[in-house]
Coordinates of C-alpha atoms and ligand atoms in Angstrom, one line a residue:
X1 CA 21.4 121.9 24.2
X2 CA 24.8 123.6 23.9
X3 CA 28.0 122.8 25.5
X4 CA 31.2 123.8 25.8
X5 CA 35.0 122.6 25.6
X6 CA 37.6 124.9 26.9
X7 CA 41.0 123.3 26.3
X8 CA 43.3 124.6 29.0
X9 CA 46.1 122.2 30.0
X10 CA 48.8 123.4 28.1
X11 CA 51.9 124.5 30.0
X12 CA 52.6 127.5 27.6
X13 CA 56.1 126.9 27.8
X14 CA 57.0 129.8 25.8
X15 CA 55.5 132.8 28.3
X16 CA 58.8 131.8 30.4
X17 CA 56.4 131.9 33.7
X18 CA 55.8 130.6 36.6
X19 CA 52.2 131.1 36.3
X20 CA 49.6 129.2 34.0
X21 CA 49.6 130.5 30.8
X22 CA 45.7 130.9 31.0
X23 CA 46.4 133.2 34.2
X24 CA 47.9 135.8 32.5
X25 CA 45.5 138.7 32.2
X26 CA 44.5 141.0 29.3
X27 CA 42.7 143.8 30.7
X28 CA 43.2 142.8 34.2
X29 CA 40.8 139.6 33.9
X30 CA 42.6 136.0 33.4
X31 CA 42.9 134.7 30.0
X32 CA 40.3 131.9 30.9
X33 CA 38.2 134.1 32.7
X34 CA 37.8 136.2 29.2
X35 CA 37.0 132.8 26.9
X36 CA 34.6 131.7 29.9
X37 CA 32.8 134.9 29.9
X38 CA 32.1 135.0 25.9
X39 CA 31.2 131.1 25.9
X40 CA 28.6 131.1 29.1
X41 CA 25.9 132.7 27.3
X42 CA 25.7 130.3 24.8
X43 CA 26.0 126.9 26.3
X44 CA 24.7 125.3 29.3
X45 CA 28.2 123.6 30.3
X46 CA 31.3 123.9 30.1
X47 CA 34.6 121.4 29.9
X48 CA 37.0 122.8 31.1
X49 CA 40.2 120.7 30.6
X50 CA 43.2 121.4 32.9
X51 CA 46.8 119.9 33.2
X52 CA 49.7 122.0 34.4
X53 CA 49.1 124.1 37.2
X54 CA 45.4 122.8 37.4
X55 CA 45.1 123.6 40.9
X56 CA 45.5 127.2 40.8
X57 CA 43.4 127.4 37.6
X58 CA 40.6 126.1 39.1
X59 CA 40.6 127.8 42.2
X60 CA 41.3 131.3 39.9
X61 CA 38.2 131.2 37.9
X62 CA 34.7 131.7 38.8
X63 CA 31.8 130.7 37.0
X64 CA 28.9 127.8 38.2
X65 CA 28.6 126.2 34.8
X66 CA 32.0 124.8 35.1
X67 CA 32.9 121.0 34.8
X68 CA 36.8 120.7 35.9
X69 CA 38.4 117.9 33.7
X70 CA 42.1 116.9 34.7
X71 CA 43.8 115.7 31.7
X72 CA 47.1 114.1 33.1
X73 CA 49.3 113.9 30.6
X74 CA 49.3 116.2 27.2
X75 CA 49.2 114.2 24.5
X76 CA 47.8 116.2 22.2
X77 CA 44.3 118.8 21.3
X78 CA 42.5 115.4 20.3
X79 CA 43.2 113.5 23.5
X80 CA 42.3 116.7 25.8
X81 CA 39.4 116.9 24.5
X82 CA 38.4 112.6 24.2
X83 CA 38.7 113.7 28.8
X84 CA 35.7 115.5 28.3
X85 CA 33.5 112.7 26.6
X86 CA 31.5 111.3 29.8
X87 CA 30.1 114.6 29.6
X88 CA 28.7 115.0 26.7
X89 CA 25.4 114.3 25.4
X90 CA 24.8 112.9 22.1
X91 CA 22.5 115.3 20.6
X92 CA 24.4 118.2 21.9
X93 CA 25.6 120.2 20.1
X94 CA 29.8 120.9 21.3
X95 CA 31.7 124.3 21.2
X96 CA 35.2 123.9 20.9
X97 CA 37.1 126.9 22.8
X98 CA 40.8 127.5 23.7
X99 CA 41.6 129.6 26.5
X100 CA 44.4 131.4 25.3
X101 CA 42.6 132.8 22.4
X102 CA 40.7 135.6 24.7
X103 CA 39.0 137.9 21.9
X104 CA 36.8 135.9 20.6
X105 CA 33.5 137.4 20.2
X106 CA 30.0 136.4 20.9
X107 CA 28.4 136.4 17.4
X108 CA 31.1 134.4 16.0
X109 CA 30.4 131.5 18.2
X110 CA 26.8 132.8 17.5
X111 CA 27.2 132.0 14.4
X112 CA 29.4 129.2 14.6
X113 CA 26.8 127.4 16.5
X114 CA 24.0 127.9 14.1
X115 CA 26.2 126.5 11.3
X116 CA 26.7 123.7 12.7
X117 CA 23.4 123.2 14.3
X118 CA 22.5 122.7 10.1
X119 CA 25.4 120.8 9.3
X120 CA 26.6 119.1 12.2
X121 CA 29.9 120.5 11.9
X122 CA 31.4 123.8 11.6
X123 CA 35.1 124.9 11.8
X124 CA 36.3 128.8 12.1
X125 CA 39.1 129.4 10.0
X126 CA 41.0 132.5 9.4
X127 CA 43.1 134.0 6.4
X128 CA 46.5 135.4 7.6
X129 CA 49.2 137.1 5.5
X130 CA 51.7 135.0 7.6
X131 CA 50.3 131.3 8.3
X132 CA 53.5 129.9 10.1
X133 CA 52.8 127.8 13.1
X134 CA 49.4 126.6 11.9
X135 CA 47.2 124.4 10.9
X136 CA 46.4 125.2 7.0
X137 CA 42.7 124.4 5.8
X138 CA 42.9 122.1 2.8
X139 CA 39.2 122.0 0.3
X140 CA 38.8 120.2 -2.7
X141 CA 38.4 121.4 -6.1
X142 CA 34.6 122.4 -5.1
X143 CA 36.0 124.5 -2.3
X144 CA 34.9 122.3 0.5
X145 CA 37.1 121.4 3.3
X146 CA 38.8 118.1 2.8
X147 CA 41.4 118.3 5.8
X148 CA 43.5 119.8 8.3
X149 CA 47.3 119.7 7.9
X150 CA 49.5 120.9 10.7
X151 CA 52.5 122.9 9.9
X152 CA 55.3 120.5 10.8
X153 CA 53.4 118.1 8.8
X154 CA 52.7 120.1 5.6
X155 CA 54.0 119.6 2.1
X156 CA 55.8 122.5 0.4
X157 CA 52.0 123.4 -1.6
X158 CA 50.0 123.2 1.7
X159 CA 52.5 125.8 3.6
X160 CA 51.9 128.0 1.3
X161 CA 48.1 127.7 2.0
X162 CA 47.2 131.3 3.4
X163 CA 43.7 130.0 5.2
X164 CA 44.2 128.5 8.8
X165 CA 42.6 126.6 11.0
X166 CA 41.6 128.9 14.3
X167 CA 41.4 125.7 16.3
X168 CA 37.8 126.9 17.2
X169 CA 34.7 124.6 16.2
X170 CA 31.2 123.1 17.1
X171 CA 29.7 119.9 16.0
X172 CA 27.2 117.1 17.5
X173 CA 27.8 115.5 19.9
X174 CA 27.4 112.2 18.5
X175 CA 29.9 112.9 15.9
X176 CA 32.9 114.3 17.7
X177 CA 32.9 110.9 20.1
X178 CA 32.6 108.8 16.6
X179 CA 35.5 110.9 15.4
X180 CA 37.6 111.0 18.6
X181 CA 37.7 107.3 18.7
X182 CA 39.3 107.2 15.3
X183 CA 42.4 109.4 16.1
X184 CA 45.7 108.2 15.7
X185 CA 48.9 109.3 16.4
X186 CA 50.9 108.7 12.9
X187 CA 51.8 112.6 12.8
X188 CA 55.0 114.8 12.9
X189 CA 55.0 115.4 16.5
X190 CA 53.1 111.8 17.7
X191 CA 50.2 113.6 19.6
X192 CA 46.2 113.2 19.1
X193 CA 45.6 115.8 16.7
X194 CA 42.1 117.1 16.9
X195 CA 42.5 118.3 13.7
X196 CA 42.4 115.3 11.9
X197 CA 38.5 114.6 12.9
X198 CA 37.8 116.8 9.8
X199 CA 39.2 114.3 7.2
X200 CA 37.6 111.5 9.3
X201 CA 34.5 113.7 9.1
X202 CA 34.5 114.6 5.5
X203 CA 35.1 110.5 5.2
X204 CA 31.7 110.5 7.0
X205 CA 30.0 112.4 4.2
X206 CA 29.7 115.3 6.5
X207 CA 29.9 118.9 5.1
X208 CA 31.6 120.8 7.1
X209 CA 30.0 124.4 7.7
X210 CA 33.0 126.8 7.0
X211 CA 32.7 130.2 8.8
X212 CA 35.8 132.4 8.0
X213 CA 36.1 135.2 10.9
X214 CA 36.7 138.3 8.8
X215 CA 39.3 139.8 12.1
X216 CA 42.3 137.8 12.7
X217 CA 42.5 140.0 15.7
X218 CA 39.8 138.2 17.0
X219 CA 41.4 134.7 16.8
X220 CA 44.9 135.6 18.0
X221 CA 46.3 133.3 19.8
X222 CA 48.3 134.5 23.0
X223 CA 51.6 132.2 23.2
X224 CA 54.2 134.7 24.5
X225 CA 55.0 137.5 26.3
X226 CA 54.7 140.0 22.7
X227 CA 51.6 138.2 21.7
X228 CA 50.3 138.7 25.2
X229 CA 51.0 142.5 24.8
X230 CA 49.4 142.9 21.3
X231 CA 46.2 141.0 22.7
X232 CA 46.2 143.7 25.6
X233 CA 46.4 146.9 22.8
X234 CA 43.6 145.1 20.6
X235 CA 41.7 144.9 23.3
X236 CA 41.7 147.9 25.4
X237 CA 41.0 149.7 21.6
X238 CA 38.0 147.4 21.1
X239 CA 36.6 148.9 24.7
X240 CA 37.8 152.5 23.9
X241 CA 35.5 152.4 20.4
X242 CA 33.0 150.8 21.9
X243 CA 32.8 154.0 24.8
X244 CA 33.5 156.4 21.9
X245 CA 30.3 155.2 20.5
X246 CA 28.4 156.2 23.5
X247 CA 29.7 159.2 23.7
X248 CA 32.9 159.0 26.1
X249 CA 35.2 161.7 24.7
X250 CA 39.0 159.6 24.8
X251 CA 41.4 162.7 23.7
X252 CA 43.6 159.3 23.0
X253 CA 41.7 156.2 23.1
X254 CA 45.6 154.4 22.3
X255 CA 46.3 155.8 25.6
X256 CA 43.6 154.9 27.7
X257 CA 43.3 151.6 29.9
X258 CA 39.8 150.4 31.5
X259 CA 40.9 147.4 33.7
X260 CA 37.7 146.4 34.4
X261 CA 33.9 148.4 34.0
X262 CA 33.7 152.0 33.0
X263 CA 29.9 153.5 33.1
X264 CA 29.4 157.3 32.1
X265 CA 27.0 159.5 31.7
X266 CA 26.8 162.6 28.8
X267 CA 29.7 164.6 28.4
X268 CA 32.7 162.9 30.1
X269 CA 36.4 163.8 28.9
X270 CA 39.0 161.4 29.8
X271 CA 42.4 162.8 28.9
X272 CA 46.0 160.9 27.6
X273 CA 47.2 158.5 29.9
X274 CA 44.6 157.2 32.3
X275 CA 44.3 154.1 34.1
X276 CA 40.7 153.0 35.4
X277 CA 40.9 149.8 36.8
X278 CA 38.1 147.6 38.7
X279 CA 34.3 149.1 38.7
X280 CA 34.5 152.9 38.1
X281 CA 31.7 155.5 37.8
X282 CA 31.0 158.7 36.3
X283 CA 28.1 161.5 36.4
X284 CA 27.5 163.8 33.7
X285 CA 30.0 166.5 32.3
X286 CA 33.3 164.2 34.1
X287 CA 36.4 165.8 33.1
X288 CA 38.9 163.3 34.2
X289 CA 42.8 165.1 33.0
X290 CA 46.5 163.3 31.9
X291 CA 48.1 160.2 34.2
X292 CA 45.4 159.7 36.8
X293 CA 44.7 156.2 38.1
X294 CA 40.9 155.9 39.0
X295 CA 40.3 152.4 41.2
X296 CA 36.3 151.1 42.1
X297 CA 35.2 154.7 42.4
X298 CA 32.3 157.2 42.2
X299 CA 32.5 160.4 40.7
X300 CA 29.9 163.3 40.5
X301 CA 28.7 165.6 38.3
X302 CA 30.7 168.0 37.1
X303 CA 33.5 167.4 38.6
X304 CA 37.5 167.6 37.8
X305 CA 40.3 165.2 38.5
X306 CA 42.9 167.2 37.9
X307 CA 46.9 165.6 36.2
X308 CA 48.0 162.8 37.8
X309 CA 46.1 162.0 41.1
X310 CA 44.9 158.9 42.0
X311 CA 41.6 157.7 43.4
X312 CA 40.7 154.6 45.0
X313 CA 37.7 152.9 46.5
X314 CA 35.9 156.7 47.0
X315 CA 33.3 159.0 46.3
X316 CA 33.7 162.5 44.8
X317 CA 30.5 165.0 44.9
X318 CA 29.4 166.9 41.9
X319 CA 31.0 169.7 41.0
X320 CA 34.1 168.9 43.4
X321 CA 38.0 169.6 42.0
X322 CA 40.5 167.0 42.7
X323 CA 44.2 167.3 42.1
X324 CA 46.8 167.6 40.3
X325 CA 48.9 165.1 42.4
X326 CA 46.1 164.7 45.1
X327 CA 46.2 161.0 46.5
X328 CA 42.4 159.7 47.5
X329 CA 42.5 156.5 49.4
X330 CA 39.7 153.7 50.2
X331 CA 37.1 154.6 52.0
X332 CA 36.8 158.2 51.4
X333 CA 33.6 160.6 50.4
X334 CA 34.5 164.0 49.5
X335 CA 30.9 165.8 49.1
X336 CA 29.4 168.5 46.5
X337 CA 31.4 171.5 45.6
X338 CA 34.3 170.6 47.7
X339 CA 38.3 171.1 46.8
X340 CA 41.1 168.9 47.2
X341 CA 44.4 170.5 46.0
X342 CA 47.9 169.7 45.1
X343 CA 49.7 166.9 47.2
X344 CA 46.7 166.4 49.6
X345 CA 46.5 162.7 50.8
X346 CA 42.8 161.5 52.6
X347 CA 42.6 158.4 53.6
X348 CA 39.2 157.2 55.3
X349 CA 37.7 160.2 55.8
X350 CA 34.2 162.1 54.3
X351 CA 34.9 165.4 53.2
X352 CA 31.9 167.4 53.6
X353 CA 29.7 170.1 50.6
X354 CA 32.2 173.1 50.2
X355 CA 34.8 172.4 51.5
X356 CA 38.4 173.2 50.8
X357 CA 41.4 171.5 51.9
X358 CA 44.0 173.2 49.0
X359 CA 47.3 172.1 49.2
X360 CA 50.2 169.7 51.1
X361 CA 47.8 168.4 53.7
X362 CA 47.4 164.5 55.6
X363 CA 43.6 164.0 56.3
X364 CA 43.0 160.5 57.5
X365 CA 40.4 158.6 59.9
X366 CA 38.4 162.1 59.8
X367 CA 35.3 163.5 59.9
X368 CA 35.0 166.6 57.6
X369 CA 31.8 169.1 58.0
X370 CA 31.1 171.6 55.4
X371 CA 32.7 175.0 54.7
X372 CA 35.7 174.0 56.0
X373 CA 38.8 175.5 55.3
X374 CA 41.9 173.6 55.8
X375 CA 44.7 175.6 55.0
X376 CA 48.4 174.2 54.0
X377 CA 50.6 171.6 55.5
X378 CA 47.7 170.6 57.8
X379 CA 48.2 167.3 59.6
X380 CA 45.5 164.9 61.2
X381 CA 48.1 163.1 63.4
X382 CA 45.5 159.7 63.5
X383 CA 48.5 157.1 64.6
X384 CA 50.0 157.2 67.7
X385 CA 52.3 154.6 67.0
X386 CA 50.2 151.3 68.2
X387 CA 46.5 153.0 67.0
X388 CA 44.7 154.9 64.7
X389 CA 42.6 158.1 66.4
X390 CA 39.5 160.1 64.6
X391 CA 39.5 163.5 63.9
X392 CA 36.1 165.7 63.8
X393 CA 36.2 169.1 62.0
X394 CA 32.8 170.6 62.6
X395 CA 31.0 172.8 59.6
X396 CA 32.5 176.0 58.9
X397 CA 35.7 175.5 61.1
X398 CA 38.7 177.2 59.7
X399 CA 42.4 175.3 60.5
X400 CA 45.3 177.5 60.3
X401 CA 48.0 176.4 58.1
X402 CA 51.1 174.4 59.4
X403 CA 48.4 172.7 62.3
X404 CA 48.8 169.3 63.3
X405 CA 45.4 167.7 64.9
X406 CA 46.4 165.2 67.6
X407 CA 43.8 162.7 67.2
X408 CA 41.4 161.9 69.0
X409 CA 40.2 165.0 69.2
X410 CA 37.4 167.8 67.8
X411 CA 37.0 171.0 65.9
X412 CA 34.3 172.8 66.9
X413 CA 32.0 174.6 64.6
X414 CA 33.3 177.8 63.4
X415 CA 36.0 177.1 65.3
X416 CA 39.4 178.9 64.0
X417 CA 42.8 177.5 64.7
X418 CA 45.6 179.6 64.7
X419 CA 48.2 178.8 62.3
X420 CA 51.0 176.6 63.4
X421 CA 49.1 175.2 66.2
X422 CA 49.1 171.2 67.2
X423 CA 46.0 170.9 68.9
X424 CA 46.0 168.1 71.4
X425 CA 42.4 168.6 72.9
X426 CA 39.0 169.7 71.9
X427 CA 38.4 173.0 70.5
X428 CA 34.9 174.6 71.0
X429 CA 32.9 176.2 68.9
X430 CA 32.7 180.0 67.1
X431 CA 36.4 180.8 69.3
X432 CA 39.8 180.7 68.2
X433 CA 42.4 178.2 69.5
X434 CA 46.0 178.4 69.2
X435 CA 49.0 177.0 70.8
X436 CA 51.8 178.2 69.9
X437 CA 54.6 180.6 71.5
X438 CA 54.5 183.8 72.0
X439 CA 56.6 185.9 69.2
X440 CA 59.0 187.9 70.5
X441 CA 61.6 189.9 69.3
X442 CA 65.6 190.8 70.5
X443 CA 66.4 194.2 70.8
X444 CA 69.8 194.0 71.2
X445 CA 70.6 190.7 69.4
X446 CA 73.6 190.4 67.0
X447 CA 74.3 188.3 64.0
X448 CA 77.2 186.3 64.4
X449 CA 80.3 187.8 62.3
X450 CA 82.5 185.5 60.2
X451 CA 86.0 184.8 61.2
Ligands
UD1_501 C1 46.5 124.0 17.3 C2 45.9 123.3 16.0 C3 46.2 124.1 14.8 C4 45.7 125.5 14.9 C5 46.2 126.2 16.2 C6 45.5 127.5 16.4 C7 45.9 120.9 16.6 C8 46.7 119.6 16.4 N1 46.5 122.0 16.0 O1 47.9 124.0 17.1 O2 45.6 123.5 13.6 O3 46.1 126.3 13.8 O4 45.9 125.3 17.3 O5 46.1 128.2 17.4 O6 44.9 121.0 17.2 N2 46.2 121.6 24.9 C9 45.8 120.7 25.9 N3 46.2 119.5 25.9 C10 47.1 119.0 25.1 C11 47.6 119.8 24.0 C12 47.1 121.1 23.9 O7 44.9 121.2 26.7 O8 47.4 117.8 25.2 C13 45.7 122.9 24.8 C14 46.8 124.0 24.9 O9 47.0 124.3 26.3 C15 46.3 125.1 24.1 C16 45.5 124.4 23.0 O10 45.2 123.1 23.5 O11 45.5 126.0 24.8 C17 46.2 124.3 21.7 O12 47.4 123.5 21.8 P1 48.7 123.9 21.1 O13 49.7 122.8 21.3 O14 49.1 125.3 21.4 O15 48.2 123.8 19.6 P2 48.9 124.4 18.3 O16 50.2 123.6 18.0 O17 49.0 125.8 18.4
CA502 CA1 51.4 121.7 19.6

């Protein structure tokens, strides 16, 4: 049995926020969330402890294998994690995790696990080009790890000590609440250091299974705003190699941004500068072009989002063009073969197979057949103020351009609207409405001269 301790109850003073430090987000998901994602499938509980802002931690993260553990005051790693003793079980084995190291991946702790699961203990170190700030690894003349010492207590030889302690291990059970009991606060900075259980340990005659994680990207630690930045780049480029491998084209994967879960099927192009964000997606043959933002949508076969529209919470048919600068909101379904053009803005409407509604239009609360043809600066006029009205356009209804479509009303099918018109009641089918003036012209009109 495996479990887990995710220390958490730092105030991360140095993000200068108001918010937890373990609520800032890489990749839209909560710093926590990301170490409590890679940890689940390989323990059957976690620790988590929380301090500062605990609260809104808790309530933030979502995951049934947690154990909330409130550790009052911060004295230190060692005496955050001595909270989460009661709950561990002797012959466990116990995975130590902090949450603002968010990149961690699975077959480290993999293998992190089975080390220590042969040894008892095993400890995750890293080699840096600059150590400053951390713990250096100290081993004997064999090689083997002796100690832990911290940077503000380190000798001029230690600091120079390239190899670092990650602050990630696992070891029994048994052992780390031997070892925990034996911490004292004798140190630079008077806290439990819960780095010194590996001296203690190698006291014990334990050998301590070290695991050096070839990526230092991988064990960043996030403590300020830059470092939270950097996380964010390393990761979205993890995600965009790991879609390049199955076959997403990325024209740029340093400009690309999946917040969230991207599927795909063969042949999608996603162009410079796009934002997907929540759960997105796409058919076969998706050509998705520059500066779109594509929220928890569906998109079809074939089709093309053209530069910089935005989709959210909709569906687009195969074979459909979008865009450029065409605005989809929630709740929309635009069908097969269908256009949307240039600043056209549909808000919870389906859009019907081949239709066309091309440029400058406002299509919301509507009902869309097929073979419609909406032609430019059409309105849907769905709000009177206090309510929002439904529109019907009936299949192969043709709306003349510069019309306004008091709603509630209907379009019937093959229905053609004069241009300019603002329909205000029903129009029946296969006729054409219009309701506009007259044109006439002034014979003997004159053109005012100037004085
Ligand atoms: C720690 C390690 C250091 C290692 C570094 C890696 C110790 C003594 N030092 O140093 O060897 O190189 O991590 O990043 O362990 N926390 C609590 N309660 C506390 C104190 C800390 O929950 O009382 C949490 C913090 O919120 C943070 C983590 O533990 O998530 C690490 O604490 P921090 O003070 O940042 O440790 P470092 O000084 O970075
Ligand atoms: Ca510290």
């Amino acid at each position: 049995m495996n479990n887990a301790i995710i220390l958490a109850a730092g105030q991360g003073k140095r993000m200068k926020s108001q918010t937890s430090k373990v609520l800032h987000k890489v990749g839209n998901k909560y710093l926590l969330q990301h170490v409590v994602d890679v940890a689940k499938n390989h323990v059957e509980k976690m620790n988590i402890i929380v301090g500062h802002n605990s609260q809104s931690v808790k309530s933030a993260i979502t995951e049934s294998k947690i154990n909330w553990v409130l550790q009052e005051k911060q004295l230190g790693t060692g005496h955050a994690v001595k909270q989460a003793i009661p709950f561990i079980e002797e012959n466990s084995i116990c995975l130590i995790l902090y949450a603002d190291v968010p990149l961690l991946q699975s077959k480290t702790i993999e293998e992190l696990l089975k080390k220590a699961r042969t040894n008892g203990f095993s400890l995750l170190s890293v080699v840096l080009n600059d150590p400053f700030g951390y713990g250096r690894i100290i081993r004997d003349t064999n090689g083997l790890i002796k100690s832990i010492v911290e940077q503000k207590d380190a000798s001029e030889t230690d600091l120079k000590i390239k190899e670092i302690n990650t602050g990630i291990m696992a070891l029994k059970g048994s052992l780390l609440k031997k070892y925990l009991n034996e911490l004292k606060t004798n140190n630079a900075q008077g806290e439990f250091y819960l780095t010194d259980i590996v001296e203690i340990a190698v006291k014990d005659n334990v050998n301590i299974a070290s695991f050096i994680c070839e990526s230092a990207d991988e064990v960043m630690g996030i403590n300020d705003k830059k470092q939270l930045s950097q996380a964010e780049r390393l990761y979205q480029m993890k995600q965009a190699e790991n879609f390049m491998s199955s076959g997403l084209t990325l024209m740029d994967p340093s400009r690309f941004d999946c917040r969230g879960n991207l599927k795909f099927g063969d042949d999608c192009t996603i162009d410079i500068n796009v934002v997907f964000e929540g759960d997105n997606v796409l058919g076969n043959n998706v050509l998705i072009s520059p500066n779109c933002i594509i929220k928890d949508s569906k998109i079809g076969d074939n089709a093309v989002i053209l530069p910089n529209s935005i989709i959210e919470n909709s569906t687009i048919g195969s074979s459909t063009s979008i865009g450029p600068f065409a605005r989809i909101r929630p709740d929309t379904t635009i069908g097969n073969h269908s256009k949307v053009g240039n600043f056209v803005e549909i808000k919870k409407s389906s859009v019907s197979n081949n239709s066309k509604i091309s440029h400058l239009s406002y299509v919301g609360d509507s009902k869309i057949g097929s073979d419609v043809n909406i032609g430019a600066g059409v309105i849907t006029c769905n709000y009177d103020g206090s309510n929002k009205h439904q529109t019907e356009i009936k299949d192969g209804a043709f709306i003349g351009s510069n019309s306004q479509l008091v709603a509630p009303v209907s379009i019937g099918k093959n229905a053609t609207i004069g241009a300019g018109s603002t329909i205000t009641q029903n129009a029946p089918d296969n006729k054409l409405t219009v309701s506009r003036n007259k044109q006439s012209t002034i014979d003997k009109w004159k053109r005012p001269q100037k004085k």
